[in-house]
Coordinates of C-alpha atoms and ligand atoms in Angstrom, one line a residue:
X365 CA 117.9 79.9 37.8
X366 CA 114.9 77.8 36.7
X367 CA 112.8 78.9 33.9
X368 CA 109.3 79.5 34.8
X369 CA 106.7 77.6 32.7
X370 CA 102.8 77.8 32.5
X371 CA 102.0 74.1 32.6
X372 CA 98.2 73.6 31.3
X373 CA 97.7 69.7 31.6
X374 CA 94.7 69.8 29.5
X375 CA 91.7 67.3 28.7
X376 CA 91.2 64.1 27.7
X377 CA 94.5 62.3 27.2
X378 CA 96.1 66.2 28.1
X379 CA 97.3 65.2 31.9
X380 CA 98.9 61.9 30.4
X381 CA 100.6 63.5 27.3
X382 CA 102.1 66.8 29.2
X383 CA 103.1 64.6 32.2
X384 CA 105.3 62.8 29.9
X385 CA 106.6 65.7 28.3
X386 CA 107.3 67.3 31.9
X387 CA 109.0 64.2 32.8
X388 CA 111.3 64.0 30.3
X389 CA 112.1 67.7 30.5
X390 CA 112.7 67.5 33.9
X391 CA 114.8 64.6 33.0
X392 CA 117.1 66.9 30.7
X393 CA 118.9 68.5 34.0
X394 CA 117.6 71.5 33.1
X395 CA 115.8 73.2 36.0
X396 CA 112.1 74.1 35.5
X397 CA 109.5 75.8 37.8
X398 CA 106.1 74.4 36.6
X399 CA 103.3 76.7 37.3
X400 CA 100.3 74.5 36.7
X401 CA 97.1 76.0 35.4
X402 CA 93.6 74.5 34.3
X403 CA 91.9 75.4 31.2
X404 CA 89.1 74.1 29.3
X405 CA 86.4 71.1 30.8
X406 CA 88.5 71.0 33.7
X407 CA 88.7 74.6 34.5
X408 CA 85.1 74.7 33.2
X409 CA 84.1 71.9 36.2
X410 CA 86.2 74.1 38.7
X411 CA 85.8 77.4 38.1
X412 CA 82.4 78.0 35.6
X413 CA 85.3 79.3 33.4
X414 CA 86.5 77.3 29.9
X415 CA 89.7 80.2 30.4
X416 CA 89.6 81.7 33.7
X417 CA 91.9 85.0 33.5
X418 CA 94.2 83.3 36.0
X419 CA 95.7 81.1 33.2
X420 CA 96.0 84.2 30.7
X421 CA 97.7 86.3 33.8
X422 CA 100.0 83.4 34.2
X423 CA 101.1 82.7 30.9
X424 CA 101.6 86.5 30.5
X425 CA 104.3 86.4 33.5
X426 CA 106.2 83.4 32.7
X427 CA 106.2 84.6 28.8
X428 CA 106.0 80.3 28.0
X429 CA 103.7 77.8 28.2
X430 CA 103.5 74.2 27.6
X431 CA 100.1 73.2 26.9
X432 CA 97.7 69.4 27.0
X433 CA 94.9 69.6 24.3
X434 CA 91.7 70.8 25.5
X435 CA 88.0 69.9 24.9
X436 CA 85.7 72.7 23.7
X437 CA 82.4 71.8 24.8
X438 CA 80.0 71.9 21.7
X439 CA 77.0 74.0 22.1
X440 CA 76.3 76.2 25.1
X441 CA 78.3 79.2 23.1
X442 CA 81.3 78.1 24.4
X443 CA 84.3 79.7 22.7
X444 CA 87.5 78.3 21.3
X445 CA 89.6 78.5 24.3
X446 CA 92.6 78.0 21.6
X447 CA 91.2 80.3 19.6
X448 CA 90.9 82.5 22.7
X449 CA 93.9 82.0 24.1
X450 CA 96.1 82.9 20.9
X451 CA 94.0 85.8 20.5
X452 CA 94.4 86.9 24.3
X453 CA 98.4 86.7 23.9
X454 CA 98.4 88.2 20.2
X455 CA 100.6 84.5 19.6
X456 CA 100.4 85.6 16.0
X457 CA 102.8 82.7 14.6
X458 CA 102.0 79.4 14.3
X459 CA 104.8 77.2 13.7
X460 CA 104.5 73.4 12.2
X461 CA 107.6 71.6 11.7
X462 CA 107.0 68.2 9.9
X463 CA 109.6 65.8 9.9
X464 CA 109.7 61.8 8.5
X465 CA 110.8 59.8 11.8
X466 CA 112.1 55.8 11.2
X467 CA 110.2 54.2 11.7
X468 CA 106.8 56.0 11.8
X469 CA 104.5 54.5 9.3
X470 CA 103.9 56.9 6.5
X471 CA 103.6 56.9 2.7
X472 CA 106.4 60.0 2.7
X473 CA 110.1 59.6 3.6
X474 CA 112.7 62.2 4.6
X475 CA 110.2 64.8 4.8
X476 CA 111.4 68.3 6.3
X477 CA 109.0 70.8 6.4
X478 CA 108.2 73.5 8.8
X479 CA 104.7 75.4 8.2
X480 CA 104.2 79.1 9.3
X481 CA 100.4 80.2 9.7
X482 CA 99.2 83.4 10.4
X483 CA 97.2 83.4 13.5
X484 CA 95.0 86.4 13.5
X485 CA 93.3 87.2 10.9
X486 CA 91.8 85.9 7.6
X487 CA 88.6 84.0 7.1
X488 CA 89.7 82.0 10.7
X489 CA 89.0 85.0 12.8
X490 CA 85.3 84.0 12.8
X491 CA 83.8 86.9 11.7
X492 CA 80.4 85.6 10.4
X493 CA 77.1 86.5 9.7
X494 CA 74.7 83.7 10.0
X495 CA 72.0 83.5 7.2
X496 CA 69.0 85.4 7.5
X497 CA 69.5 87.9 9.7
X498 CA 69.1 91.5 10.4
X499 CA 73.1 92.0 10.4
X500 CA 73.4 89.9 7.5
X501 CA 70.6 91.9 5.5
X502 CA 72.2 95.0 6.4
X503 CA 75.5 93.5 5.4
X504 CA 73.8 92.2 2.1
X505 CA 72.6 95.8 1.2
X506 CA 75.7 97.2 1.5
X507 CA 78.1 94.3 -0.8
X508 CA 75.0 95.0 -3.2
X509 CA 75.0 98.5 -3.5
X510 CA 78.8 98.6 -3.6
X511 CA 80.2 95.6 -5.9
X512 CA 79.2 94.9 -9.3
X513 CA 78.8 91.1 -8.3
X514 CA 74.9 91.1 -6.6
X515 CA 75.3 88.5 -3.3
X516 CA 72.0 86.2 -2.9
X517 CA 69.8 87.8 0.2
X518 CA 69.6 84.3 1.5
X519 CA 73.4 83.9 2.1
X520 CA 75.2 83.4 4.9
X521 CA 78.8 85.6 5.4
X522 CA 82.4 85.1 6.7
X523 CA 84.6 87.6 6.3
X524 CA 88.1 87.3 5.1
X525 CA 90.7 90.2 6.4
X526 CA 93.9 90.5 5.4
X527 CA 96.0 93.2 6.8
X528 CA 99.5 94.6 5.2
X529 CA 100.9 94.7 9.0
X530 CA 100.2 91.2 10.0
X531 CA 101.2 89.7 6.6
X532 CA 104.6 91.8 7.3
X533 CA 105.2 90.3 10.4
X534 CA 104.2 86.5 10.0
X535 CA 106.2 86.5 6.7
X536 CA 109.5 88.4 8.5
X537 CA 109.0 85.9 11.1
X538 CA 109.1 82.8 8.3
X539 CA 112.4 84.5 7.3
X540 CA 113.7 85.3 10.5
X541 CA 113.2 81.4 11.3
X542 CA 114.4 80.1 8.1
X543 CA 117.7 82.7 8.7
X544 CA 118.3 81.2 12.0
X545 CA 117.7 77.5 11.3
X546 CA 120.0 76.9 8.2
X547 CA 116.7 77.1 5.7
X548 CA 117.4 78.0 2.2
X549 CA 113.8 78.8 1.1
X550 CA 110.5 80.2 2.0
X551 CA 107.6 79.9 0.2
X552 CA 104.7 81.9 0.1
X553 CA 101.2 80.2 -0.6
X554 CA 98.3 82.4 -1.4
X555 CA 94.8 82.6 -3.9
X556 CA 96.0 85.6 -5.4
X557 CA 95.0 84.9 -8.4
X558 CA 91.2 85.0 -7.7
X559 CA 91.2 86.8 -4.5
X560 CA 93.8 89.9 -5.9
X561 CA 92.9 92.2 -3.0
X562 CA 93.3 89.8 0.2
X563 CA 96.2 87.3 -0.9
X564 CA 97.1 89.9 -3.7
X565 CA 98.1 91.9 -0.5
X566 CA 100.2 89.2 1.2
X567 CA 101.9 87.9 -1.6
X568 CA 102.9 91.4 -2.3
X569 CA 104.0 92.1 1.3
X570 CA 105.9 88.8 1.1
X571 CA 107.3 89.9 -2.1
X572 CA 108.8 93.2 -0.5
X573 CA 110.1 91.0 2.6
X574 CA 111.8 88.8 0.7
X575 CA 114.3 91.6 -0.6
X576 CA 115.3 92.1 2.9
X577 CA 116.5 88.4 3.1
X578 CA 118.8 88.4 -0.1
X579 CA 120.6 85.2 1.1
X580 CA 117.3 82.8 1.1
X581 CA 115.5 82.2 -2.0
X582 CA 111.8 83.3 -2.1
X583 CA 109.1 81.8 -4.3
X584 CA 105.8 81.5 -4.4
X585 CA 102.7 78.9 -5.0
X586 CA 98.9 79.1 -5.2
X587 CA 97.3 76.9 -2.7
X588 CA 95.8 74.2 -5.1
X589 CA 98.9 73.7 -6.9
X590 CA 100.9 73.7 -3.5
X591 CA 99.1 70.8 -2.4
X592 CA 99.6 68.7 -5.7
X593 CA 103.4 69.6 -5.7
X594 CA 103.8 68.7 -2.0
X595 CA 102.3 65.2 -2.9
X596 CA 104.4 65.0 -5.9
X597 CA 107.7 66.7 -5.1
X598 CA 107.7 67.5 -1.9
X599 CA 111.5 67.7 -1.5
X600 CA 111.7 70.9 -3.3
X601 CA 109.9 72.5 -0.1
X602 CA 111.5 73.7 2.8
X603 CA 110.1 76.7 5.0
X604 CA 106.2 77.4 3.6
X605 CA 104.2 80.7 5.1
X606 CA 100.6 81.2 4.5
X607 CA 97.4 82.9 5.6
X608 CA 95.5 81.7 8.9
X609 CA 92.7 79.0 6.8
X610 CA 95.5 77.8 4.1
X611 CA 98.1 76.7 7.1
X612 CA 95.6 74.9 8.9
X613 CA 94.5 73.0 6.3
X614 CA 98.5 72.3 4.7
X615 CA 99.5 71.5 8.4
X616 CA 97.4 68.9 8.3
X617 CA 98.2 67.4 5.0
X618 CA 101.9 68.2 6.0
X619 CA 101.6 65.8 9.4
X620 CA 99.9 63.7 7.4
X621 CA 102.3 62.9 5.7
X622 CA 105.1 62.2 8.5
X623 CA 102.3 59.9 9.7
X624 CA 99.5 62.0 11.5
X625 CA 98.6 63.8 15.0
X626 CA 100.4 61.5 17.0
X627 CA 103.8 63.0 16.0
X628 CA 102.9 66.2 15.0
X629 CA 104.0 69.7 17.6
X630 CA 103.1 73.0 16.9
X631 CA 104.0 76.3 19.0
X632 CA 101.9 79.6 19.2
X633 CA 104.3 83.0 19.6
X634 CA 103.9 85.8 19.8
X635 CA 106.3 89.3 20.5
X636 CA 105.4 88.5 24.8
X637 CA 104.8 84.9 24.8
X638 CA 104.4 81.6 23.2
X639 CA 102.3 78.6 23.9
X640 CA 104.0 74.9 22.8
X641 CA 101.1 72.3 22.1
X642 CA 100.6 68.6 20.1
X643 CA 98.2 69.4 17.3
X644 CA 96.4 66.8 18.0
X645 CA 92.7 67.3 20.7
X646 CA 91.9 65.8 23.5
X647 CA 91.5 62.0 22.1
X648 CA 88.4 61.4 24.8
X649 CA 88.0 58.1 24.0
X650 CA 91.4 57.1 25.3
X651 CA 91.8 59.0 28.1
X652 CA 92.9 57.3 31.3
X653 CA 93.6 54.5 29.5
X654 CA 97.4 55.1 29.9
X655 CA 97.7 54.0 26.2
X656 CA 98.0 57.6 24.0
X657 CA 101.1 58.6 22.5
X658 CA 103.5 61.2 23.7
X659 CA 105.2 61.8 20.7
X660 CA 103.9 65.0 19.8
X661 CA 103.6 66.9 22.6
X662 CA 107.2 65.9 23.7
X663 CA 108.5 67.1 20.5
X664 CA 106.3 70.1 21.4
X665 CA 108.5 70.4 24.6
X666 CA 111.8 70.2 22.3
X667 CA 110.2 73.7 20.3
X668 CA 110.3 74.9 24.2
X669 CA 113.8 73.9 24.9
X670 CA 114.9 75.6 21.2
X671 CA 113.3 78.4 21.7
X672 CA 114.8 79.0 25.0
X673 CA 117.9 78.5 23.2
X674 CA 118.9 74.7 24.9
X675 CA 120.1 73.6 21.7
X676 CA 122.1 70.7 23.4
X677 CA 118.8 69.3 25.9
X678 CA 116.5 69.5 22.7
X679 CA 118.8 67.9 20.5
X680 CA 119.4 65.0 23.0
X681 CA 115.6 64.4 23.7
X682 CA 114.8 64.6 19.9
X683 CA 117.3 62.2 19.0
X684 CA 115.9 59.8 22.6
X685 CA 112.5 60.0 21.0
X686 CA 113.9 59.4 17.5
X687 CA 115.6 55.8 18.8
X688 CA 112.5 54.8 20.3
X689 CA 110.8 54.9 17.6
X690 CA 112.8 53.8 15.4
X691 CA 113.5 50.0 17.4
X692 CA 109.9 50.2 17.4
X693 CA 108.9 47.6 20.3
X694 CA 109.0 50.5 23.1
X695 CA 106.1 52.6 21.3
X696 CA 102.2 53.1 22.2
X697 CA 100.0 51.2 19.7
X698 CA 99.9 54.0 17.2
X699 CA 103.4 53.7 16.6
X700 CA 103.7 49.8 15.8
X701 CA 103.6 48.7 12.3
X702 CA 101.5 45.8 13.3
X703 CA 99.1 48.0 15.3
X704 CA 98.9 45.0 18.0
X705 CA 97.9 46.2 21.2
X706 CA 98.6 43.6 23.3
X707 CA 102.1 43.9 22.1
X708 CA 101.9 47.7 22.4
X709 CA 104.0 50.3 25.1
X710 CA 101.7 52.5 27.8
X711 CA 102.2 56.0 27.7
X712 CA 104.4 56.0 30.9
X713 CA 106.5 52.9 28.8
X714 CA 107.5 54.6 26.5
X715 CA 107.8 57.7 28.7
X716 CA 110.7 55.5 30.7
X717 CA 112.5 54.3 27.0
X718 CA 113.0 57.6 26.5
X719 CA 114.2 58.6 30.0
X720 CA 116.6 56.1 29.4
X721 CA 118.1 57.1 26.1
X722 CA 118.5 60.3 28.1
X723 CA 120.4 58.9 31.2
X724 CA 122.4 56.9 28.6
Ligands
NAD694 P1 91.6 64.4 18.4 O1 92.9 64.8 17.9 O2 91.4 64.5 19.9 O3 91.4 62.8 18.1 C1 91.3 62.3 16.7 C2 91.8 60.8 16.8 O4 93.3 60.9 16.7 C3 91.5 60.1 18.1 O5 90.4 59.3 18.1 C4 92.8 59.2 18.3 O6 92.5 58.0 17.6 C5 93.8 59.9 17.5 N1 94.8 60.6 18.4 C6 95.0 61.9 18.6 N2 96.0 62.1 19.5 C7 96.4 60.9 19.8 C8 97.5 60.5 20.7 N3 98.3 61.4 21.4 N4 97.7 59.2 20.9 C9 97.0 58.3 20.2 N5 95.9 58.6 19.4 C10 95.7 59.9 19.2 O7 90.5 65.2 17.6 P2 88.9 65.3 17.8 O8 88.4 63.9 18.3 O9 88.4 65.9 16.7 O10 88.8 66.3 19.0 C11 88.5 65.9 20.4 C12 88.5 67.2 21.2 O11 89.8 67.8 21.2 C13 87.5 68.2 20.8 O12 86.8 68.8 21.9 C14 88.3 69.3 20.1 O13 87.7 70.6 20.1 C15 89.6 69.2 20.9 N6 90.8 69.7 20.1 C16 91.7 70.4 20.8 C17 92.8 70.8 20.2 C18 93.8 71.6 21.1 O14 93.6 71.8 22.2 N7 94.9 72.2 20.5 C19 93.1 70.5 18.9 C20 92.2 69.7 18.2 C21 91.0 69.3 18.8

């Protein structure tokens, strides 16, 4: 039986990037059924809609989706349609694996981290009151008559939540992945010590979690120090799990430092569904050029094929993507240590190198 997979090409260099990965997936032997949706500027140009119910419906059914970046038009009140669309499938997870390819240029080697965010909540949720306001007054009034700390009437607010039910389930899920992946260690990172109530609360829930996962060490680090000791020892590190503003900062510093977006995959689950996507955008300024780099959301097509349990398919195309770039004279431009163009893979290039390793 084929699996069933929501296939969003995306913007910008999206079609290009998820064609690759679909290619090479479909190259695995594995049978796939792709049901192809449009979201963002291209469902916007189609169907007035940045994230027409038809793609929520869809992924909902198939329970997976493999997903191109996608614009979000500035202005207009446009939403986040990936802020939407995690919020739509309650994809509470986020989950950032960084890993130090040959080859790849980059001031780190043999990194292997994986970052877990929280999704939903936290100062991310975009709950705001915008300077000057009615709402904002009234919020004012209330912080003032409540808190010993007076807030300025001119200021503008976000609000931070953090609940004790969805700290409980993105830390069980760190565990839960570090149990079934062979990791030794989870780390929590948090401001608890300035902000006792909201990161008080998930370090303590990740506290209580850890007890039910005697077998992998806990520990945990405040944000400012985490990011000096993953520049300075970053070795020590192995599974880290963090509020929703903290994990998309660290992610970035973390595929940083395997040598930025172009390699970097990410997947969205949830307890129905889960969405597998580069972290990268929609790179407008190469689009149609047939010149951007796969890398990332092919590896974000190897989270697919783990979490579906094809250990042997994703190990294969991880390892065919690994060869390629480590010769080095198959890659897109990004990749080459030189940076020479001319010299440099196309998309569907490299695309066919790693075919090839495949079909070896
Ligand atoms: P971006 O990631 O699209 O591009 C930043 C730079 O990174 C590009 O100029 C390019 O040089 C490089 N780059 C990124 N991916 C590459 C690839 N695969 N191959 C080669 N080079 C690559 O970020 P941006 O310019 O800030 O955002 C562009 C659009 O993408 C915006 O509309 C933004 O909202 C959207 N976006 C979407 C997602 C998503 O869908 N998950 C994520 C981030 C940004």
């Amino acid at each position: 039986m084929a699996y069933q997979i929501t296939l969003i090409p995306g913007d910008g260099i999206g079609p290009e990037v998820s064609g690759a990965a679909r290619r090479i997936l479909d190259a695995t032997g594995i049978a796939f059924e792709w049901d192809v949706q449009d979201a963002g500027m291209t469902a916007l140009e189609k169907h007035g809609d940045v994230l027409p119910d038809a793609v929520i419906a869809s992924i909902r059914s198939n329970g997976l989706a493999l997903k191109g970046p996608l614009t979000t038009p500035i202005g207009g009140g446009f939403r986040s349609v990936n802020v939407a669309l995690r919020h739509a499938l309650e994809l509470y997870a986020n989950l950032r694996p960084a890993r130090t390819f040959t080859g790849v240029q980059s001031t780190f080697q043999d990194i292997d981290l994986i970052v877990v965010r929280e999704n939903m909540e936290d100062l991310y949720a975009g709950i705001e009151f915008e300077s000057g306001t009615e709402p904002a007054h009234e919020i004012i009034g209330h912080i003032n008559r409540l808190s010993a700390r007076p807030v300025s009437e001119s200021s503008a607010i976000s609000i931070k939540t953090i609940t004790p039910e969805n700290s409980r389930r993105i830390v069980r899920f760190a565990f839960d992945y570090a149990a079934r992946n062979g990791r030794k260690l989870v780390t929590a990172v948090h401001k608890a010590n300035i902000m006792k109530f909201t990161d008080g609360l998930f370090l303590k829930v990740a506290q209580e979690v850890a007890q039910e996962f005697p077998s992998i060490e806990f520990n945990d680090r405040i944000v400012d120090n985490m990011c000096m000791q993953l520049m300075q020892k970053p070795d020590l590190y192995d599974v880290l799990v963090m509020p929703n503003l903290y994990g998309d900062i660290l992610s970035d510093l973390t595929a940083g430092m395997v040598g930025g977006l172009g390699v970097a995959p990410s997947a969205n689950i949830g307890e129905r569904g889960a969405v597998f996507e580069a972290i990268h955008g929609s790179a407008p300024s190469h689009a149609g050029k047939n010149e951007a780099d796969p890398t990332a959301m092919v590896l974000s097509g190897v989270m697919m094929l783990r979490h579906l349990n094809e250990t042997q398919a994703a190990d294969a195309v991880e390892h065919a993507v690994a060869e390629v770039i480590a010769e080095g004279d198959r890659v897109t431009y990004d990749l080459r240590a030189d940076r020479d163009r001319s010299k440099a893979a196309t998309t569907t290039e490299m695309t066919d190198a790693i075919i090839a390793k495949l079909h070896r």
